[in-house]
Short mmCIF file of C-alpha atoms and ligand atoms in Angstrom, two decimals:
data_model
loop_
_atom_site.label_atom_id
_atom_site.label_comp_id
_atom_site.label_asym_id
_atom_site.label_seq_id
_atom_site.Cartn_x
_atom_site.Cartn_y
_atom_site.Cartn_z
CA MET A 1 -16.75 -12.29 -16.94
CA ARG A 2 -14.59 -9.89 -14.90
CA ASP A 3 -12.60 -7.21 -16.81
CA SER A 4 -10.41 -5.99 -14.00
CA VAL A 5 -8.47 -7.50 -11.25
CA LEU A 6 -6.02 -6.07 -8.54
CA LEU A 7 -2.94 -8.02 -7.65
CA GLU A 8 -0.09 -8.07 -5.03
CA ALA A 9 3.25 -8.14 -6.47
CA PRO A 10 5.82 -9.16 -3.77
CA ALA A 11 9.47 -8.42 -3.60
CA LYS A 12 11.93 -11.22 -3.15
CA VAL A 13 15.12 -12.01 -1.41
CA ASN A 14 17.82 -14.50 -2.39
CA LEU A 15 18.76 -16.47 0.69
CA TYR A 16 21.16 -18.33 -1.26
CA LEU A 17 22.93 -17.34 -4.44
CA GLU A 18 25.79 -19.28 -5.94
CA VAL A 19 27.40 -18.00 -9.14
CA GLY A 20 28.79 -20.70 -11.38
CA ALA A 21 30.85 -20.70 -14.54
CA LYS A 22 30.14 -18.21 -17.28
CA ARG A 23 28.14 -19.89 -20.00
CA ARG A 24 28.77 -19.85 -23.81
CA ASP A 25 26.18 -17.19 -24.21
CA GLY A 26 28.17 -14.90 -21.80
CA TYR A 27 25.82 -15.49 -18.80
CA HIS A 28 26.59 -16.94 -15.74
CA ALA A 29 25.05 -19.98 -14.36
CA VAL A 30 23.27 -19.52 -10.89
CA ARG A 31 21.74 -21.59 -8.30
CA THR A 32 19.59 -19.62 -6.06
CA VAL A 33 17.00 -20.01 -3.37
CA MET A 34 14.54 -17.28 -3.69
CA GLN A 35 12.03 -16.22 -1.03
CA ALA A 36 9.00 -13.76 -1.52
CA VAL A 37 8.34 -11.25 1.12
CA GLU A 38 5.35 -9.40 2.27
CA LEU A 39 6.48 -5.89 0.90
CA CYS A 40 4.39 -5.63 -2.16
CA ASP A 41 3.49 -3.35 -5.30
CA LEU A 42 -0.02 -3.23 -6.29
CA VAL A 43 -0.90 -3.76 -9.82
CA GLY A 44 -4.31 -3.14 -11.28
CA VAL A 45 -5.03 -4.87 -14.60
CA GLU A 46 -8.24 -4.02 -16.77
CA LEU A 47 -9.11 -5.45 -20.17
CA ALA A 48 -10.73 -2.47 -21.96
CA GLY A 49 -12.21 -2.23 -25.51
CA ARG A 50 -10.63 -3.42 -28.81
CA GLY A 51 -7.63 -2.05 -30.23
CA GLY A 52 -4.52 -3.51 -28.49
CA VAL A 53 -3.59 -0.26 -26.95
CA ILE A 54 -1.62 -0.26 -23.64
CA ALA A 55 -2.05 2.41 -21.10
CA LEU A 56 0.06 2.46 -17.99
CA GLU A 57 -0.25 4.79 -14.86
CA VAL A 58 2.31 4.74 -12.31
CA GLU A 59 2.20 5.93 -8.90
CA GLY A 60 5.66 6.29 -7.13
CA GLU A 61 9.32 5.62 -8.58
CA ALA A 62 9.51 3.51 -11.70
CA PRO A 63 10.00 4.01 -15.41
CA ARG A 64 6.91 5.40 -17.12
CA GLY A 65 5.80 4.32 -20.72
CA GLU A 66 7.02 1.46 -22.76
CA ASP A 67 10.30 0.74 -20.83
CA ASN A 68 8.25 -0.45 -17.81
CA LEU A 69 8.13 -4.01 -17.44
CA CYS A 70 4.51 -4.00 -16.91
CA HIS A 71 4.04 -2.54 -20.35
CA ARG A 72 6.43 -5.01 -21.82
CA ALA A 73 4.63 -7.91 -20.15
CA ALA A 74 1.11 -6.87 -21.59
CA ALA A 75 2.51 -6.40 -24.96
CA ALA A 76 4.13 -9.89 -24.91
CA PHE A 77 0.77 -11.27 -23.50
CA LEU A 78 -1.27 -9.64 -26.30
CA GLU A 79 1.44 -11.04 -28.96
CA ALA A 80 1.47 -14.36 -27.72
CA THR A 81 -2.33 -14.94 -27.37
CA GLY A 82 -3.47 -12.89 -30.44
CA LEU A 83 -5.85 -11.20 -27.96
CA ARG A 84 -6.88 -7.87 -29.57
CA ARG A 85 -8.13 -6.02 -26.57
CA SER A 86 -6.74 -2.81 -24.95
CA VAL A 87 -5.21 -3.07 -21.66
CA ARG A 88 -5.03 -0.54 -18.68
CA ILE A 89 -2.55 -1.02 -16.03
CA ARG A 90 -2.20 0.83 -12.62
CA LEU A 91 0.99 0.36 -10.80
CA VAL A 92 1.59 1.44 -7.25
CA LYS A 93 5.18 1.18 -6.62
CA ARG A 94 6.45 0.66 -3.12
CA ILE A 95 9.46 -1.84 -3.85
CA PRO A 96 12.61 0.22 -4.38
CA VAL A 97 14.01 0.05 -8.02
CA ALA A 98 17.14 -1.62 -9.13
CA ALA A 99 17.46 -2.86 -5.40
CA GLY A 100 18.03 -6.62 -5.84
CA LEU A 101 14.49 -7.11 -4.67
CA GLY A 102 13.04 -8.12 -8.04
CA GLY A 103 10.42 -5.41 -8.08
CA GLY A 104 10.19 -5.02 -11.85
CA SER A 105 10.08 -8.65 -12.51
CA SER A 106 7.17 -9.05 -9.91
CA ASP A 107 5.23 -6.30 -11.67
CA ALA A 108 5.58 -8.14 -14.93
CA ALA A 109 4.52 -11.51 -13.34
CA ALA A 110 1.54 -9.67 -11.88
CA VAL A 111 0.37 -8.35 -15.37
CA LEU A 112 0.92 -11.82 -17.03
CA ARG A 113 -1.04 -13.52 -14.16
CA GLY A 114 -3.78 -10.77 -14.28
CA LEU A 115 -4.23 -10.82 -18.04
CA ASN A 116 -4.22 -14.63 -18.12
CA PHE A 117 -6.96 -14.57 -15.49
CA LEU A 118 -9.21 -11.86 -17.27
CA ALA A 119 -8.79 -13.70 -20.70
CA GLY A 120 -10.05 -17.02 -19.18
CA GLU A 121 -6.65 -18.76 -18.63
CA VAL A 122 -5.81 -19.00 -22.43
CA LEU A 123 -2.30 -19.86 -21.50
CA GLY A 124 -1.36 -22.97 -19.65
CA SER A 125 1.05 -22.65 -16.74
CA ARG A 126 3.97 -23.85 -18.96
CA GLU A 127 3.34 -21.32 -21.63
CA LEU A 128 2.99 -18.66 -18.98
CA LEU A 129 6.32 -19.54 -17.53
CA GLU A 130 7.88 -19.39 -20.90
CA LEU A 131 6.55 -16.06 -21.52
CA ALA A 132 7.63 -14.93 -18.15
CA ALA A 133 11.25 -16.00 -18.76
CA SER A 134 11.41 -14.22 -22.18
CA LEU A 135 10.82 -10.84 -20.03
CA GLY A 136 13.56 -11.42 -17.40
CA MET A 137 15.20 -14.27 -15.35
CA ASP A 138 13.38 -13.46 -12.26
CA VAL A 139 9.83 -13.17 -13.61
CA PRO A 140 9.12 -17.07 -13.54
CA PHE A 141 9.87 -17.13 -9.75
CA PHE A 142 6.98 -14.80 -8.97
CA LEU A 143 4.66 -16.91 -10.74
CA VAL A 144 5.69 -19.94 -8.64
CA GLY A 145 6.78 -18.06 -5.33
CA GLY A 146 6.72 -17.94 -2.12
CA THR A 147 9.85 -20.36 -1.75
CA ALA A 148 11.77 -21.71 -4.72
CA MET A 149 15.05 -22.73 -6.21
CA GLY A 150 16.21 -21.06 -9.34
CA GLU A 151 18.66 -22.57 -11.84
CA GLY A 152 20.13 -21.81 -15.34
CA ARG A 153 20.25 -18.12 -15.28
CA GLY A 154 17.40 -18.24 -12.53
CA GLU A 155 14.53 -18.90 -14.83
CA ARG A 156 14.27 -22.76 -14.32
CA VAL A 157 12.27 -22.34 -11.18
CA SER A 158 11.24 -25.39 -9.01
CA PRO A 159 9.03 -24.79 -5.85
CA LEU A 160 10.49 -25.56 -2.52
CA ALA A 161 8.51 -26.55 0.71
CA GLN A 162 6.96 -23.56 2.14
CA ALA A 163 8.91 -21.51 4.71
CA PRO A 164 7.46 -20.24 7.80
CA PRO A 165 6.81 -16.53 8.00
CA LEU A 166 10.18 -15.52 9.39
CA PRO A 167 10.70 -11.83 10.14
CA LEU A 168 13.35 -9.70 8.46
CA VAL A 169 14.31 -6.11 7.95
CA LEU A 170 15.26 -4.73 4.52
CA ALA A 171 17.65 -1.89 4.39
CA ASN A 172 18.53 0.10 1.10
CA PRO A 173 21.48 2.51 0.97
CA GLY A 174 19.59 4.54 -1.64
CA THR A 175 21.92 3.97 -4.41
CA PRO A 176 20.59 1.97 -7.35
CA LEU A 177 23.00 -0.77 -8.58
CA SER A 178 22.82 -2.35 -11.95
CA THR A 179 22.97 -6.09 -12.05
CA ALA A 180 25.37 -5.86 -15.21
CA GLU A 181 27.77 -3.75 -13.30
CA VAL A 182 27.89 -5.97 -10.25
CA TYR A 183 28.61 -9.04 -12.62
CA ARG A 184 31.27 -7.16 -14.19
CA ARG A 185 33.01 -6.42 -10.92
CA TYR A 186 32.44 -10.10 -9.95
CA ASP A 187 34.29 -11.37 -13.20
CA ALA A 188 37.18 -8.97 -12.49
CA ALA A 189 37.41 -9.66 -8.70
CA GLY A 190 35.60 -12.93 -8.05
CA GLY A 191 33.31 -13.84 -4.99
CA GLY A 192 33.66 -16.10 -2.11
CA GLU A 193 33.97 -19.86 -2.38
CA PRO A 194 30.23 -21.31 -2.22
CA PRO A 195 29.64 -23.83 0.67
CA ARG A 196 29.19 -27.33 -0.85
CA GLY A 197 25.64 -28.32 -1.18
CA GLY A 198 24.64 -24.97 0.21
CA ALA A 199 21.44 -24.61 -1.82
CA GLU A 200 20.09 -28.01 -0.77
CA ALA A 201 20.90 -27.43 2.85
CA MET A 202 19.14 -24.11 2.58
CA GLY A 203 16.00 -25.76 1.20
CA GLU A 204 16.09 -28.51 3.89
CA ALA A 205 16.46 -25.68 6.67
CA LEU A 206 13.43 -23.66 5.25
CA ARG A 207 11.32 -26.91 5.06
CA ALA A 208 12.24 -27.62 8.75
CA GLY A 209 11.48 -24.01 9.78
CA ASP A 210 14.94 -23.82 11.29
CA ALA A 211 15.50 -20.18 11.45
CA ARG A 212 18.92 -20.44 12.93
CA ARG A 213 20.03 -22.58 10.41
CA VAL A 214 18.70 -20.52 7.66
CA ALA A 215 20.63 -17.64 9.07
CA SER A 216 23.94 -19.62 9.30
CA LEU A 217 23.59 -20.68 5.57
CA LEU A 218 22.92 -17.29 4.14
CA PHE A 219 25.41 -17.05 1.15
CA ASN A 220 25.57 -14.49 -1.98
CA SER A 221 28.60 -14.86 -4.41
CA LEU A 222 27.83 -11.42 -5.64
CA GLN A 223 28.23 -9.73 -2.06
CA PRO A 224 31.86 -8.81 -2.34
CA ALA A 225 31.13 -7.10 -5.79
CA ALA A 226 28.24 -5.25 -4.43
CA CYS A 227 30.26 -4.10 -1.40
CA SER A 228 33.15 -2.84 -3.32
CA LEU A 229 30.88 -0.88 -5.84
CA VAL A 230 28.75 0.72 -2.97
CA PRO A 231 30.66 0.53 0.27
CA ALA A 232 27.65 1.57 2.17
CA VAL A 233 26.46 -1.98 1.59
CA GLY A 234 29.31 -3.46 3.59
CA ALA A 235 28.56 -0.94 6.41
CA LEU A 236 24.84 -1.89 6.56
CA LEU A 237 25.62 -5.69 6.84
CA GLU A 238 28.02 -4.91 9.86
CA HIS A 239 25.51 -2.43 11.49
CA ALA A 240 22.90 -5.39 11.22
CA LEU A 241 25.16 -7.98 12.74
CA TRP A 242 26.28 -5.65 15.41
CA ALA A 243 22.66 -4.79 16.35
CA GLY A 244 21.92 -8.59 16.94
CA ALA A 245 20.64 -9.81 13.76
CA ARG A 246 20.72 -13.58 13.27
CA GLY A 247 22.17 -13.28 9.91
CA ALA A 248 22.52 -10.41 7.07
CA LEU A 249 23.14 -10.70 3.38
CA VAL A 250 22.95 -8.50 0.30
CA SER A 251 19.86 -9.71 -1.84
CA GLY A 252 20.54 -10.61 -5.53
CA SER A 253 22.99 -8.09 -7.01
CA GLY A 254 22.17 -5.62 -4.24
CA PRO A 255 22.40 -2.99 -2.94
CA THR A 256 19.51 -3.96 -0.65
CA VAL A 257 20.67 -5.77 2.53
CA PHE A 258 18.25 -8.10 4.36
CA ALA A 259 18.74 -9.14 8.13
CA LEU A 260 16.96 -12.05 9.78
CA VAL A 261 15.67 -11.49 13.35
CA SER A 262 14.09 -13.83 15.93
CA ASP A 263 10.57 -12.08 16.37
CA GLN A 264 8.62 -8.95 15.59
CA GLY A 265 10.05 -7.26 18.65
CA GLU A 266 13.59 -7.71 17.53
CA ALA A 267 12.49 -6.63 13.95
CA GLU A 268 10.98 -3.23 15.31
CA GLU A 269 14.29 -2.60 17.19
CA LEU A 270 16.39 -3.44 14.32
CA GLU A 271 14.24 -1.31 12.02
CA LYS A 272 14.94 1.82 14.32
CA GLU A 273 18.57 0.98 14.56
CA MET A 274 19.00 0.54 10.68
CA GLY A 275 16.94 3.77 10.09
CA ARG A 276 19.90 5.70 11.60
CA HIS A 277 22.17 4.26 8.78
CA ALA A 278 19.93 3.80 5.64
CA PRO A 279 17.38 6.01 4.07
CA LEU A 280 15.11 3.13 3.24
CA VAL A 281 14.39 0.53 5.83
CA VAL A 282 11.43 -1.72 5.73
CA ARG A 283 10.25 -4.49 8.41
CA THR A 284 8.65 -7.54 6.59
CA SER A 285 8.35 -11.36 6.69
CA PHE A 286 8.51 -14.29 4.45
CA ARG A 287 5.40 -14.55 2.30
CA SER A 288 3.95 -18.02 1.31
CA ALA A 289 3.04 -17.21 -2.23
CA GLY A 290 4.16 -15.29 -5.46
CA VAL A 291 1.87 -12.87 -7.17
CA GLY A 292 -1.70 -13.13 -6.26
CA LEU A 293 -5.11 -11.38 -6.19
CA ALA A 294 -5.05 -8.56 -3.81
P1 ATP B 1 17.39 -6.46 -12.12
O1 ATP B 1 18.37 -7.79 -11.37
O2 ATP B 1 16.59 -6.96 -13.06
O3 ATP B 1 18.31 -5.29 -12.01
P2 ATP B 1 16.34 -5.59 -9.53
O4 ATP B 1 15.36 -6.35 -8.56
O5 ATP B 1 17.52 -5.22 -9.10
O6 ATP B 1 16.26 -6.36 -10.82
P3 ATP B 1 14.23 -3.83 -10.38
O7 ATP B 1 13.37 -3.06 -9.34
O8 ATP B 1 13.38 -4.83 -11.12
O9 ATP B 1 15.52 -4.35 -9.94
O10 ATP B 1 14.43 -2.75 -11.70
C1 ATP B 1 15.42 -3.34 -12.61
C2 ATP B 1 15.43 -2.23 -13.96
O11 ATP B 1 14.12 -2.25 -14.54
C3 ATP B 1 15.48 -0.81 -13.43
O12 ATP B 1 16.57 -0.15 -14.01
C4 ATP B 1 14.16 -0.18 -13.82
O13 ATP B 1 14.62 1.14 -14.74
C5 ATP B 1 13.71 -1.04 -14.75
N1 ATP B 1 12.06 -1.22 -14.63
C6 ATP B 1 11.37 -1.41 -15.88
N2 ATP B 1 10.07 -1.59 -15.16
C7 ATP B 1 9.98 -1.54 -13.71
C8 ATP B 1 8.92 -1.68 -12.83
N3 ATP B 1 7.96 -1.85 -12.94
N4 ATP B 1 9.58 -1.52 -11.58
C9 ATP B 1 10.84 -1.23 -11.30
N5 ATP B 1 11.70 -1.14 -12.20
C10 ATP B 1 11.56 -1.28 -13.46
#
């Protein structure tokens, strides 16, 4: 049996994010269409000797030690399965942190998938999804990927028909933005009125591979809050549209903006243009799967 595995942990964008009423537990209900993209972290997972010790090595920008979601995912997996092995994790971080791209959640999903593989699939997919949701609301999506609808707090994930590999450009203003802070601003100031049936329409447009319609249906209730907390976000949206993007939106709670373009040539041009306004710009495309073997 193998004792180590290397996984790709992709970033995601929210093509549609509708925030609903505040629930009794204080969290908002959401309806969101999530799409994995080809920008990935790399996660190496190894089952070492006995002892239950978790060692994490990080290359790039991400918390070291027990606060890292990779560490928490490994601890949760050992506890849930009773496996008494030590775990070594090597994380190569490429996805910007606290950017609305779900990088930490994807890393956690990769650790769960990797450990379950190495341990001989001890957990069924339902148990794995429950464990994932206990770590964070975006984690289950990355086990399901590449295109899916998220409901509840985002953790109830159902796969949607796979979208074509549409090109897009990500632009990050370089200011981390905490999700909690964005929701506080949303509660105080509100967001735009969601289009009726918007999530379903987006799912249909993706299934049909209708890139123009996907662009016309982009929506995020949290966008006004993200723009008011980081004004550079609104400026990036305007630059992207002015430079000819089909559509542009804040991903998740921001501050990353993504812009949909027609082809790789346009993506290259937009990447150059956005590079004049944002410190971090990445050209990528929709990915057909969530976390997976590298
Ligand atoms: P969220 O909506 O959960 O804030 P996000 O996509 O905006 O997600 P992440 O990159 O997942 O942002 O980071 C969220 C927080 O998680 C950061 O404050 C970061 O310190 C912490 N974190 C823990 N582990 C990781 C990891 N492996 N990669 C990135 N961030 C991590």
